[in-house]
Amino acid sequence: MSKASTLTPAGRSGAPRAREKNAPGRVVIVSNRVPSPSDKTATAGGLAVALADAVTPGSLWFGWSGKRADETSAKAHTEISDTNVTYATIDIAERDYQRFYNGFANGALWPLLHYRTGLLRFNRPDFEAYRTVNRAFAEALLPLIRPGDLIWIHDYQLMTMAAELRALGVANRIGFFLHVPFVPPSLLQVLPPAAELIAALSACDIVGFQTAGDVSAFLDNAAICLGVQPDNAGCYLYQGRKTRAVLTPIGIDSDKFAALAETAEQTAETIRLRESLGDRALVLGVDRLDYSKGLPQRFDAYGRLLYAYPQHRRCVNFLQIAARSRQEVGSYQTLRRELDRRAGDINGEFSDFDWVPLRYMTHPVKRNAIAGFYRTARIGLVTPLRDGMNLVAKEYVAAQNAANPGMLVLSRFAGAADELTEALIVNPFDPDEVAAAMHQGLVMPLEERQARHAALLAKVKHTNARRYCEQFLEYLRDDQ
Ligand code: ADP
Ligand code: F6P
């Protein structure tokens, strides 16, 4: 049960909010989406999942309410959860939301940061709305900030917010973490306001990324756009402020997820899934329905498996759960039609009167059901064309039964591939290679599966959600 409350404004004297050296300070998380404290059902999206695992009592989580209104709220609505986390949210005006979210964030930044310049649609009014919404976030957060608070902004929807906070006189330590990949200068320069974004991020003390490649791409952009010279620690000076780019890969609460999967094995959904499979092996994909996830290529690869390795026909079932996402953006609608067609092609080609090779669904599934499904799956297929980290890969590993684990087939272009090297690493653009990896996973001897799984699990346990938060906040606290 959560209760509504009003936060006391923290001294709007107009003077800069200097950070008090010894004040403990709260952690103030800012993200576009904020999970509802009262609704703990399915959440498709890595950001909410990772942070919900690690947000500590006493923290403040600020963001969008999920509501579009006539006007953007000037003041946040707050709720305190039963774990003593304060959730503060604002509504966004419909006219700005369209241009901010569907326009600049998901029509320009998302494709660009996933290396898909062909899908990028840029126009100035969208970018202006993006800045307007980032400013509205900053203005509504301002009265809630106390001296000593550590402000931690998340993801590509909020790249200009730190600069807006600075313009309002906020002197607290500010960090930004990018959940998606970052691109090298040759790609970022395609975006007209590239330099403006890099300058805005430089209002932060700490800018965090998922992979070492993302850190160096960001620093290369800073050097080109701002003319700065980063040192070996990833620090540079811009307009009198020191900014540091750091590597803090995101993770999951692996122990909690493993326990959930074990329990979920006996829940109604998992039992129904197992019964529907009979003796067949399950190949499983779980994603948001997003073109970065490589779903058409994955369907093709499954078709190649059935074609090139006929011994698996009637012995496997591929279940793809692809939760609908960003349906107002044209490229997502096109993808959905494309997947409907390809799923029909595969089933039309290979189905028998008592076997349908591909099951494809587009609504989200509850977290405990997903955990049970992962544990049932002989192959976890995680083949994005580009992904910041991909938490599904980590969840799949954590959910396995160590005595008889399934195999992860993982794209080399997911951030997770930097670490999870014992998975079967594939190039998702090559359906024959992905089919060969599926085959290898399906016939792999138990001892090899156990050895690979033990190595993967140790890594998933090590780079977990808690470590991610602690690491980032340690950088953010350290103002040397
Ligand atoms: P992204 O942040 O791009 O969505 P991630 O793989 O990092 O990708 O995180 C996705 C999160 O959302 C995971 O925790 C996963 O369990 C959850 N999720 C993804 N797809 C679905 C789905 N179809 N139904 C329910 N949860 C999903
Ligand atoms: O991690 C990428 C991300 O865009 C998150 O910022 C977001 O929570 C998640 O994917 C889901 O996307 P959306 O908020 O657009 O539904």
Short mmCIF file of C-alpha atoms and ligand atoms in Angstrom, two decimals:
data_model
loop_
_atom_site.label_atom_id
_atom_site.label_comp_id
_atom_site.label_asym_id
_atom_site.label_seq_id
_atom_site.Cartn_x
_atom_site.Cartn_y
_atom_site.Cartn_z
CA MET A 1 0.00 0.00 0.00
CA SER A 2 1.39 3.45 -0.84
CA LYS A 3 0.30 6.81 0.44
CA ALA A 4 0.15 10.25 -1.15
CA SER A 5 2.19 13.06 0.41
CA THR A 6 3.61 16.46 -0.32
CA LEU A 7 7.34 17.05 -0.18
CA THR A 8 8.68 20.15 1.51
CA PRO A 9 10.30 22.45 -1.08
CA ALA A 10 14.02 22.67 -0.40
CA GLY A 11 14.87 26.37 -0.02
CA ARG A 12 13.99 28.15 -3.29
CA SER A 13 16.02 31.20 -2.33
CA GLY A 14 17.41 31.67 -5.83
CA ALA A 15 20.92 31.05 -4.52
CA PRO A 16 22.82 28.10 -6.01
CA ARG A 17 22.23 24.89 -4.05
CA ALA A 18 25.75 24.24 -2.85
CA ARG A 19 26.50 20.66 -1.87
CA GLU A 20 27.17 20.39 1.84
CA LYS A 21 30.33 18.33 2.17
CA ASN A 22 29.21 16.10 5.03
CA ALA A 23 25.46 15.99 4.44
CA PRO A 24 24.47 12.39 3.68
CA GLY A 25 22.09 13.41 0.88
CA ARG A 26 19.46 11.30 -0.78
CA VAL A 27 19.75 9.54 -4.07
CA VAL A 28 17.41 11.27 -6.52
CA ILE A 29 16.73 9.08 -9.52
CA VAL A 30 15.27 10.69 -12.61
CA SER A 31 13.93 8.67 -15.53
CA ASN A 32 11.25 9.16 -18.13
CA ARG A 33 9.31 6.13 -16.97
CA VAL A 34 8.76 5.57 -13.27
CA PRO A 35 7.30 2.29 -12.07
CA SER A 36 4.07 2.67 -10.13
CA PRO A 37 4.66 1.86 -6.45
CA SER A 38 1.26 0.21 -6.28
CA ASP A 39 1.40 -1.82 -9.53
CA LYS A 40 4.05 -4.53 -9.44
CA THR A 41 2.87 -6.37 -12.56
CA ALA A 42 4.70 -6.78 -15.89
CA THR A 43 7.20 -4.06 -16.83
CA ALA A 44 8.80 -4.46 -20.25
CA GLY A 45 11.96 -2.37 -20.25
CA GLY A 46 15.39 -2.81 -18.76
CA LEU A 47 15.66 0.52 -16.97
CA ALA A 48 12.73 0.11 -14.61
CA VAL A 49 13.67 -3.50 -13.92
CA ALA A 50 17.30 -2.82 -12.97
CA LEU A 51 16.60 0.22 -10.84
CA ALA A 52 13.61 -1.28 -9.07
CA ASP A 53 15.95 -4.05 -7.91
CA ALA A 54 18.32 -1.60 -6.29
CA VAL A 55 16.52 1.58 -5.25
CA THR A 56 17.01 2.03 -1.50
CA PRO A 57 14.66 3.32 1.23
CA GLY A 58 14.77 7.10 1.53
CA SER A 59 15.44 7.65 -2.19
CA LEU A 60 13.36 9.88 -4.42
CA TRP A 61 12.38 8.67 -7.91
CA PHE A 62 11.20 11.40 -10.24
CA GLY A 63 9.75 11.16 -13.75
CA TRP A 64 6.77 11.07 -16.06
CA SER A 65 3.43 9.88 -14.63
CA GLY A 66 2.57 8.05 -17.86
CA LYS A 67 -0.30 10.54 -18.35
CA ARG A 68 -0.66 13.00 -21.19
CA ALA A 69 -2.61 16.09 -20.19
CA ASP A 70 -3.65 19.46 -21.64
CA GLU A 71 -0.73 21.11 -19.85
CA THR A 72 2.54 19.82 -18.41
CA SER A 73 2.37 19.80 -14.60
CA ALA A 74 4.31 22.59 -12.91
CA LYS A 75 4.41 20.66 -9.64
CA ALA A 76 5.08 16.97 -9.08
CA HIS A 77 2.55 14.61 -7.55
CA THR A 78 4.24 12.46 -4.90
CA GLU A 79 3.58 9.05 -3.40
CA ILE A 80 5.59 7.19 -0.78
CA SER A 81 5.85 3.43 -1.19
CA ASP A 82 5.72 0.94 1.65
CA THR A 83 9.52 0.59 1.21
CA ASN A 84 9.92 4.33 1.90
CA VAL A 85 10.79 5.36 -1.64
CA THR A 86 9.18 8.62 -2.72
CA TYR A 87 7.81 8.58 -6.26
CA ALA A 88 7.31 12.07 -7.71
CA THR A 89 5.76 12.37 -11.16
CA ILE A 90 4.50 14.96 -13.62
CA ASP A 91 2.04 14.76 -16.51
CA ILE A 92 3.28 15.93 -19.91
CA ALA A 93 1.24 18.08 -22.31
CA GLU A 94 -0.02 16.02 -25.25
CA ARG A 95 1.38 18.50 -27.81
CA ASP A 96 4.90 18.19 -26.34
CA TYR A 97 4.73 14.47 -25.63
CA GLN A 98 4.19 13.51 -29.27
CA ARG A 99 7.20 15.49 -30.45
CA PHE A 100 9.40 14.69 -27.43
CA TYR A 101 8.76 10.94 -27.13
CA ASN A 102 7.60 9.74 -30.55
CA GLY A 103 9.46 12.50 -32.40
CA PHE A 104 12.95 13.27 -31.17
CA ALA A 105 13.54 10.55 -28.53
CA ASN A 106 12.20 7.55 -30.45
CA GLY A 107 12.19 8.88 -34.02
CA ALA A 108 15.71 10.35 -34.04
CA LEU A 109 17.84 9.44 -30.99
CA TRP A 110 16.78 5.80 -30.61
CA PRO A 111 17.50 4.77 -34.23
CA LEU A 112 20.74 6.76 -34.32
CA LEU A 113 22.07 5.33 -31.05
CA HIS A 114 21.24 1.84 -32.38
CA TYR A 115 23.24 2.49 -35.56
CA ARG A 116 20.11 2.79 -37.75
CA THR A 117 20.63 6.13 -39.50
CA GLY A 118 18.26 5.01 -42.28
CA LEU A 119 15.37 5.13 -39.80
CA LEU A 120 16.30 8.52 -38.31
CA ARG A 121 13.68 11.27 -38.76
CA PHE A 122 14.87 14.67 -37.58
CA ASN A 123 12.98 17.93 -37.45
CA ARG A 124 13.57 21.05 -35.38
CA PRO A 125 10.14 21.30 -33.67
CA ASP A 126 10.64 17.78 -32.28
CA PHE A 127 14.01 18.74 -30.86
CA GLU A 128 12.54 21.96 -29.40
CA ALA A 129 9.81 19.88 -27.68
CA TYR A 130 12.50 17.53 -26.36
CA ARG A 131 14.24 20.50 -24.78
CA THR A 132 10.94 21.87 -23.47
CA VAL A 133 10.14 18.57 -21.73
CA ASN A 134 13.67 18.29 -20.30
CA ARG A 135 13.27 21.86 -18.97
CA ALA A 136 9.87 21.01 -17.48
CA PHE A 137 11.44 18.00 -15.72
CA ALA A 138 14.17 20.25 -14.31
CA GLU A 139 11.71 22.92 -13.15
CA ALA A 140 9.42 20.42 -11.43
CA LEU A 141 12.33 18.64 -9.76
CA LEU A 142 13.98 21.87 -8.55
CA PRO A 143 11.78 22.44 -5.45
CA LEU A 144 12.30 18.83 -4.36
CA ILE A 145 16.10 18.96 -4.37
CA ARG A 146 17.94 19.29 -1.06
CA PRO A 147 21.59 20.24 -0.56
CA GLY A 148 23.73 17.11 -0.65
CA ASP A 149 21.30 15.12 -2.80
CA LEU A 150 22.96 13.09 -5.54
CA ILE A 151 20.98 13.53 -8.74
CA TRP A 152 21.11 10.55 -11.08
CA ILE A 153 19.45 11.05 -14.49
CA HIS A 154 18.74 8.09 -16.76
CA ASP A 155 18.72 7.47 -20.46
CA TYR A 156 18.44 9.09 -23.85
CA GLN A 157 15.06 10.75 -23.19
CA LEU A 158 16.74 13.15 -20.73
CA MET A 159 20.07 14.12 -22.28
CA THR A 160 19.61 17.89 -21.85
CA MET A 161 18.11 17.86 -18.35
CA ALA A 162 21.38 18.33 -16.42
CA ALA A 163 22.11 21.51 -18.38
CA GLU A 164 18.63 22.80 -17.51
CA LEU A 165 19.23 22.06 -13.82
CA ARG A 166 22.53 23.95 -13.95
CA ALA A 167 20.78 26.89 -15.63
CA LEU A 168 18.36 26.91 -12.68
CA GLY A 169 21.31 27.15 -10.28
CA VAL A 170 21.53 23.55 -9.10
CA ALA A 171 25.06 22.90 -7.81
CA ASN A 172 24.51 19.34 -6.55
CA ARG A 173 26.52 16.50 -8.01
CA ILE A 174 24.69 15.29 -11.13
CA GLY A 175 25.24 11.97 -12.90
CA PHE A 176 23.78 10.63 -16.12
CA PHE A 177 23.66 6.99 -17.20
CA LEU A 178 22.93 5.97 -20.78
CA HIS A 179 21.16 2.60 -20.98
CA VAL A 180 21.47 2.38 -24.77
CA PRO A 181 24.66 2.24 -26.86
CA PHE A 182 26.63 5.34 -27.81
CA VAL A 183 27.86 5.87 -31.37
CA PRO A 184 31.19 7.06 -32.79
CA PRO A 185 31.51 10.61 -34.17
CA SER A 186 30.99 9.55 -37.80
CA LEU A 187 27.45 8.48 -36.84
CA LEU A 188 26.60 11.08 -34.20
CA GLN A 189 27.46 13.89 -36.61
CA VAL A 190 24.45 12.84 -38.70
CA LEU A 191 22.27 14.41 -36.00
CA PRO A 192 22.12 18.21 -36.43
CA PRO A 193 22.17 19.06 -32.69
CA ALA A 194 24.94 16.52 -31.90
CA ALA A 195 27.28 19.12 -30.40
CA GLU A 196 24.45 20.61 -28.33
CA LEU A 197 23.73 17.21 -26.79
CA ILE A 198 27.38 16.58 -25.94
CA ALA A 199 27.64 20.06 -24.38
CA ALA A 200 24.45 19.44 -22.36
CA LEU A 201 25.78 16.11 -21.04
CA SER A 202 28.94 17.94 -20.00
CA ALA A 203 26.86 19.75 -17.37
CA CYS A 204 27.08 16.42 -15.48
CA ASP A 205 29.89 15.44 -13.15
CA ILE A 206 29.64 11.79 -14.19
CA VAL A 207 28.42 10.29 -17.45
CA GLY A 208 28.09 6.47 -17.31
CA PHE A 209 27.93 3.86 -20.08
CA GLN A 210 27.31 0.13 -20.54
CA THR A 211 30.52 -0.81 -22.39
CA ALA A 212 34.12 0.38 -22.79
CA GLY A 213 33.33 0.99 -26.49
CA ASP A 214 30.51 3.38 -25.52
CA VAL A 215 32.81 5.30 -23.13
CA SER A 216 35.44 5.82 -25.79
CA ALA A 217 32.85 6.74 -28.44
CA PHE A 218 31.49 9.42 -26.08
CA LEU A 219 34.97 10.81 -25.34
CA ASP A 220 35.80 10.89 -29.06
CA ASN A 221 32.62 12.90 -29.62
CA ALA A 222 33.46 15.27 -26.74
CA ALA A 223 36.91 15.88 -28.25
CA ILE A 224 35.44 16.65 -31.68
CA CYS A 225 32.32 18.60 -30.64
CA LEU A 226 33.79 20.58 -27.74
CA GLY A 227 37.51 20.64 -28.57
CA VAL A 228 38.35 19.15 -25.15
CA GLN A 229 41.19 16.73 -24.39
CA PRO A 230 40.06 13.85 -22.17
CA ASP A 231 42.73 12.29 -19.90
CA ASN A 232 43.33 8.58 -19.31
CA ALA A 233 40.73 8.50 -16.51
CA GLY A 234 38.03 9.70 -18.93
CA CYS A 235 37.96 13.24 -17.44
CA TYR A 236 37.79 16.51 -19.33
CA LEU A 237 37.20 20.17 -18.53
CA TYR A 238 34.47 22.08 -20.30
CA GLN A 239 33.40 25.60 -19.37
CA GLY A 240 35.12 25.34 -15.99
CA ARG A 241 33.46 22.04 -15.02
CA LYS A 242 35.07 18.62 -14.83
CA THR A 243 33.11 15.78 -16.41
CA ARG A 244 34.14 12.15 -16.16
CA ALA A 245 32.96 9.33 -18.45
CA VAL A 246 32.82 5.97 -16.66
CA LEU A 247 32.01 2.34 -17.34
CA THR A 248 29.27 0.97 -15.02
CA PRO A 249 27.46 -1.92 -16.75
CA ILE A 250 23.93 -2.62 -15.57
CA GLY A 251 22.88 -5.93 -14.03
CA ILE A 252 19.99 -7.72 -12.35
CA ASP A 253 19.35 -8.97 -8.83
CA SER A 254 20.42 -12.46 -9.88
CA ASP A 255 19.73 -14.27 -6.59
CA LYS A 256 16.23 -12.86 -6.41
CA PHE A 257 15.57 -13.73 -10.04
CA ALA A 258 16.95 -17.27 -9.62
CA ALA A 259 14.65 -17.83 -6.63
CA LEU A 260 11.70 -16.45 -8.60
CA ALA A 261 12.44 -18.84 -11.49
CA GLU A 262 12.68 -21.84 -9.19
CA THR A 263 9.30 -21.07 -7.63
CA ALA A 264 7.81 -20.17 -11.00
CA GLU A 265 8.57 -23.68 -12.27
CA GLN A 266 5.50 -24.86 -10.36
CA THR A 267 3.11 -22.04 -11.28
CA ALA A 268 0.08 -22.59 -13.50
CA GLU A 269 1.52 -20.77 -16.54
CA THR A 270 4.79 -22.71 -16.57
CA ILE A 271 3.02 -26.02 -16.07
CA ARG A 272 0.68 -25.19 -18.96
CA LEU A 273 3.65 -24.27 -21.14
CA ARG A 274 5.44 -27.54 -20.33
CA GLU A 275 2.31 -29.57 -21.01
CA SER A 276 1.85 -27.83 -24.35
CA LEU A 277 5.42 -28.72 -25.33
CA GLY A 278 5.29 -32.42 -24.52
CA ASP A 279 8.78 -33.79 -25.25
CA ARG A 280 9.74 -30.90 -27.50
CA ALA A 281 12.61 -28.55 -26.66
CA LEU A 282 11.68 -24.90 -26.17
CA VAL A 283 13.55 -22.12 -27.98
CA LEU A 284 12.55 -18.83 -26.34
CA GLY A 285 12.81 -15.13 -27.23
CA VAL A 286 11.57 -12.38 -24.87
CA ASP A 287 11.80 -8.77 -26.02
CA ARG A 288 10.01 -5.51 -26.49
CA LEU A 289 8.73 -5.41 -30.07
CA ASP A 290 11.58 -3.19 -31.26
CA TYR A 291 13.60 -3.15 -34.48
CA SER A 292 16.84 -3.09 -32.47
CA LYS A 293 16.06 -6.62 -31.21
CA GLY A 294 16.63 -8.30 -34.59
CA LEU A 295 13.31 -10.18 -34.60
CA PRO A 296 12.85 -10.59 -38.39
CA GLN A 297 16.41 -11.91 -38.65
CA ARG A 298 15.73 -14.22 -35.68
CA PHE A 299 12.62 -15.64 -37.37
CA ASP A 300 14.66 -16.23 -40.52
CA ALA A 301 17.35 -17.99 -38.48
CA TYR A 302 14.73 -20.32 -36.99
CA GLY A 303 13.48 -21.05 -40.48
CA ARG A 304 17.09 -21.89 -41.46
CA LEU A 305 17.35 -24.25 -38.47
CA LEU A 306 14.28 -26.19 -39.58
CA TYR A 307 15.47 -26.23 -43.18
CA ALA A 308 19.16 -27.08 -42.66
CA TYR A 309 18.79 -29.40 -39.63
CA PRO A 310 15.63 -31.41 -40.37
CA GLN A 311 16.27 -33.65 -37.35
CA HIS A 312 14.86 -30.81 -35.20
CA ARG A 313 11.53 -30.62 -37.05
CA ARG A 314 8.69 -31.66 -34.73
CA CYS A 315 11.25 -31.78 -31.87
CA VAL A 316 11.38 -28.04 -31.11
CA ASN A 317 9.01 -25.15 -30.53
CA PHE A 318 10.08 -21.54 -30.81
CA LEU A 319 8.08 -19.16 -28.55
CA GLN A 320 8.67 -15.48 -29.24
CA ILE A 321 7.14 -13.08 -26.72
CA ALA A 322 7.45 -9.56 -28.15
CA ALA A 323 5.62 -7.01 -26.02
CA ARG A 324 4.17 -4.20 -28.12
CA SER A 325 6.12 -1.00 -27.67
CA ARG A 326 6.00 2.58 -29.08
CA GLN A 327 3.13 1.73 -31.40
CA GLU A 328 2.63 5.36 -32.47
CA VAL A 329 6.03 5.38 -34.19
CA GLY A 330 5.80 4.35 -37.86
CA SER A 331 8.88 2.10 -37.90
CA TYR A 332 7.39 0.03 -35.04
CA GLN A 333 4.11 -0.43 -36.94
CA THR A 334 6.05 -1.56 -40.00
CA LEU A 335 8.02 -4.04 -37.90
CA ARG A 336 4.85 -5.54 -36.48
CA ARG A 337 3.38 -6.16 -39.94
CA GLU A 338 6.70 -7.62 -41.05
CA LEU A 339 6.77 -10.08 -38.14
CA ASP A 340 3.17 -11.15 -38.70
CA ARG A 341 4.11 -11.97 -42.28
CA ARG A 342 7.30 -13.85 -41.46
CA ALA A 343 5.65 -15.85 -38.66
CA GLY A 344 2.94 -16.86 -41.15
CA ASP A 345 5.57 -17.83 -43.75
CA ILE A 346 7.45 -20.10 -41.34
CA ASN A 347 4.34 -21.78 -39.98
CA GLY A 348 2.94 -22.12 -43.50
CA GLU A 349 6.15 -23.77 -44.65
CA PHE A 350 6.89 -26.15 -41.79
CA SER A 351 3.69 -26.78 -39.74
CA ASP A 352 2.17 -30.24 -39.55
CA PHE A 353 -1.40 -31.10 -38.55
CA ASP A 354 -0.21 -31.67 -34.97
CA TRP A 355 2.81 -29.34 -34.76
CA VAL A 356 3.09 -25.54 -35.12
CA PRO A 357 6.79 -24.65 -35.06
CA LEU A 358 6.55 -20.94 -34.14
CA ARG A 359 4.39 -19.36 -31.43
CA TYR A 360 4.41 -15.61 -31.51
CA MET A 361 2.63 -13.27 -29.08
CA THR A 362 2.75 -9.49 -28.70
CA HIS A 363 1.51 -8.78 -25.20
CA PRO A 364 3.68 -8.55 -22.07
CA VAL A 365 3.84 -11.51 -19.71
CA LYS A 366 4.10 -11.27 -15.92
CA ARG A 367 7.61 -11.37 -14.52
CA ASN A 368 7.18 -14.64 -12.63
CA ALA A 369 5.73 -16.34 -15.71
CA ILE A 370 8.70 -15.11 -17.77
CA ALA A 371 11.07 -16.51 -15.14
CA GLY A 372 9.40 -19.94 -15.34
CA PHE A 373 9.47 -19.85 -19.15
CA TYR A 374 13.22 -19.05 -19.16
CA ARG A 375 13.82 -22.04 -16.89
CA THR A 376 11.86 -24.29 -19.23
CA ALA A 377 13.71 -23.11 -22.37
CA ARG A 378 16.50 -25.24 -23.77
CA ILE A 379 17.70 -22.26 -25.85
CA GLY A 380 17.47 -18.59 -24.87
CA LEU A 381 17.65 -16.56 -28.08
CA VAL A 382 18.95 -13.04 -27.49
CA THR A 383 19.97 -11.70 -30.88
CA PRO A 384 19.62 -7.89 -31.02
CA LEU A 385 21.22 -6.06 -33.93
CA ARG A 386 22.44 -3.56 -31.33
CA ASP A 387 21.64 -3.29 -27.60
CA GLY A 388 23.01 -1.27 -24.68
CA MET A 389 23.24 -4.30 -22.36
CA ASN A 390 20.19 -6.61 -22.70
CA LEU A 391 18.94 -7.80 -19.35
CA VAL A 392 16.98 -10.68 -20.86
CA ALA A 393 20.35 -12.42 -21.45
CA LYS A 394 21.21 -12.07 -17.75
CA GLU A 395 17.74 -13.11 -16.59
CA TYR A 396 17.88 -16.23 -18.78
CA VAL A 397 21.21 -17.29 -17.24
CA ALA A 398 20.02 -16.60 -13.67
CA ALA A 399 16.81 -18.57 -14.21
CA GLN A 400 18.45 -21.85 -15.29
CA ASN A 401 18.49 -25.05 -13.29
CA ALA A 402 22.24 -25.56 -12.74
CA ALA A 403 21.82 -29.35 -12.92
CA ASN A 404 20.34 -29.21 -16.43
CA PRO A 405 20.81 -25.71 -17.83
CA GLY A 406 19.72 -24.35 -21.19
CA MET A 407 22.10 -22.50 -23.54
CA LEU A 408 22.16 -18.81 -24.26
CA VAL A 409 22.60 -17.80 -27.92
CA LEU A 410 23.76 -14.18 -27.72
CA SER A 411 24.38 -11.45 -30.27
CA ARG A 412 27.90 -10.05 -30.33
CA PHE A 413 26.27 -6.60 -30.66
CA ALA A 414 24.56 -6.71 -27.24
CA GLY A 415 26.51 -5.00 -24.43
CA ALA A 416 26.11 -8.26 -22.48
CA ALA A 417 28.40 -10.04 -24.99
CA ASP A 418 31.41 -8.13 -23.62
CA GLU A 419 31.06 -10.17 -20.46
CA LEU A 420 28.99 -13.29 -21.20
CA THR A 421 31.62 -14.88 -23.43
CA GLU A 422 30.67 -18.49 -22.55
CA ALA A 423 27.35 -18.06 -24.36
CA LEU A 424 27.15 -19.10 -28.01
CA ILE A 425 28.09 -15.74 -29.51
CA VAL A 426 26.64 -15.01 -32.94
CA ASN A 427 26.36 -12.35 -35.60
CA PRO A 428 22.58 -11.74 -35.73
CA PHE A 429 22.79 -10.59 -39.36
CA ASP A 430 23.82 -14.11 -40.40
CA PRO A 431 20.83 -16.50 -40.16
CA ASP A 432 22.99 -19.53 -40.99
CA GLU A 433 25.35 -18.77 -38.12
CA VAL A 434 22.46 -18.27 -35.69
CA ALA A 435 20.83 -21.52 -36.89
CA ALA A 436 24.13 -23.37 -36.41
CA ALA A 437 24.39 -21.98 -32.85
CA MET A 438 20.83 -23.10 -32.06
CA HIS A 439 21.69 -26.56 -33.36
CA GLN A 440 24.89 -26.60 -31.29
CA GLY A 441 22.92 -25.63 -28.19
CA LEU A 442 20.27 -28.27 -28.82
CA VAL A 443 22.78 -31.12 -29.16
CA MET A 444 25.33 -29.87 -26.60
CA PRO A 445 26.33 -32.51 -24.00
CA LEU A 446 25.16 -31.91 -20.43
CA GLU A 447 28.70 -31.44 -19.01
CA GLU A 448 29.49 -28.67 -21.49
CA ARG A 449 26.19 -26.92 -20.77
CA GLN A 450 26.87 -27.13 -17.04
CA ALA A 451 30.40 -25.74 -17.39
CA ARG A 452 29.34 -22.85 -19.60
CA HIS A 453 26.38 -22.06 -17.35
CA ALA A 454 28.51 -22.03 -14.18
CA ALA A 455 30.89 -19.51 -15.76
CA LEU A 456 28.03 -17.34 -17.02
CA LEU A 457 26.18 -17.42 -13.71
CA ALA A 458 29.29 -16.31 -11.80
CA LYS A 459 29.48 -13.25 -14.06
CA VAL A 460 25.77 -12.43 -13.81
CA LYS A 461 26.02 -12.67 -10.01
CA HIS A 462 29.10 -10.44 -9.96
CA THR A 463 27.94 -7.61 -12.24
CA ASN A 464 24.55 -7.36 -10.55
CA ALA A 465 22.07 -4.52 -10.02
CA ARG A 466 23.44 -3.65 -6.61
CA ARG A 467 27.00 -3.42 -7.89
CA TYR A 468 25.84 -1.26 -10.80
CA CYS A 469 24.19 1.23 -8.44
CA GLU A 470 27.02 1.20 -5.90
CA GLN A 471 29.66 1.69 -8.58
CA PHE A 472 27.84 4.57 -10.23
CA LEU A 473 27.02 6.30 -6.93
CA GLU A 474 30.61 5.91 -5.75
CA TYR A 475 31.79 7.78 -8.84
CA LEU A 476 29.08 10.36 -8.28
CA ARG A 477 30.00 10.92 -4.62
CA ASP A 478 33.70 11.18 -5.32
CA ASP A 479 34.18 14.81 -6.32
CA GLN A 480 38.00 14.66 -6.62
P1 ADP B 1 15.04 -2.97 -23.18
O1 ADP B 1 15.46 -2.11 -22.04
O2 ADP B 1 15.50 -2.48 -24.51
O3 ADP B 1 13.58 -3.26 -23.20
P2 ADP B 1 16.34 -5.27 -21.82
O4 ADP B 1 16.54 -6.65 -22.31
O5 ADP B 1 17.54 -4.66 -21.23
O6 ADP B 1 15.75 -4.42 -23.03
O7 ADP B 1 15.23 -5.27 -20.69
C1 ADP B 1 13.97 -5.78 -20.92
C2 ADP B 1 13.26 -6.03 -19.58
O8 ADP B 1 11.87 -6.06 -19.81
C3 ADP B 1 13.64 -7.37 -18.99
O9 ADP B 1 13.62 -7.29 -17.58
C4 ADP B 1 12.54 -8.30 -19.48
O10 ADP B 1 12.24 -9.37 -18.60
C5 ADP B 1 11.36 -7.37 -19.60
N1 ADP B 1 10.60 -7.75 -20.82
C6 ADP B 1 11.04 -7.73 -22.09
N2 ADP B 1 10.10 -8.18 -22.92
C7 ADP B 1 9.05 -8.51 -22.17
C8 ADP B 1 7.77 -9.08 -22.45
N3 ADP B 1 7.44 -9.41 -23.69
N4 ADP B 1 6.93 -9.26 -21.41
C9 ADP B 1 7.31 -8.94 -20.16
N5 ADP B 1 8.50 -8.45 -19.83
C10 ADP B 1 9.37 -8.22 -20.82
O1 F6P B 2 16.50 0.81 -21.92
C1 F6P B 2 15.90 1.43 -22.96
C2 F6P B 2 14.49 1.95 -22.68
O2 F6P B 2 14.17 2.93 -23.58
C3 F6P B 2 14.26 2.52 -21.31
O3 F6P B 2 14.64 3.86 -21.18
C4 F6P B 2 12.81 2.30 -21.17
O4 F6P B 2 12.40 2.19 -19.85
C5 F6P B 2 12.57 0.99 -21.89
O5 F6P B 2 13.55 0.92 -22.86
C6 F6P B 2 11.18 0.86 -22.49
O6 F6P B 2 10.93 1.88 -23.43
P1 F6P B 2 9.67 2.85 -23.35
O7 F6P B 2 9.82 3.64 -22.09
O8 F6P B 2 9.76 3.70 -24.57
O9 F6P B 2 8.48 1.97 -23.33
#
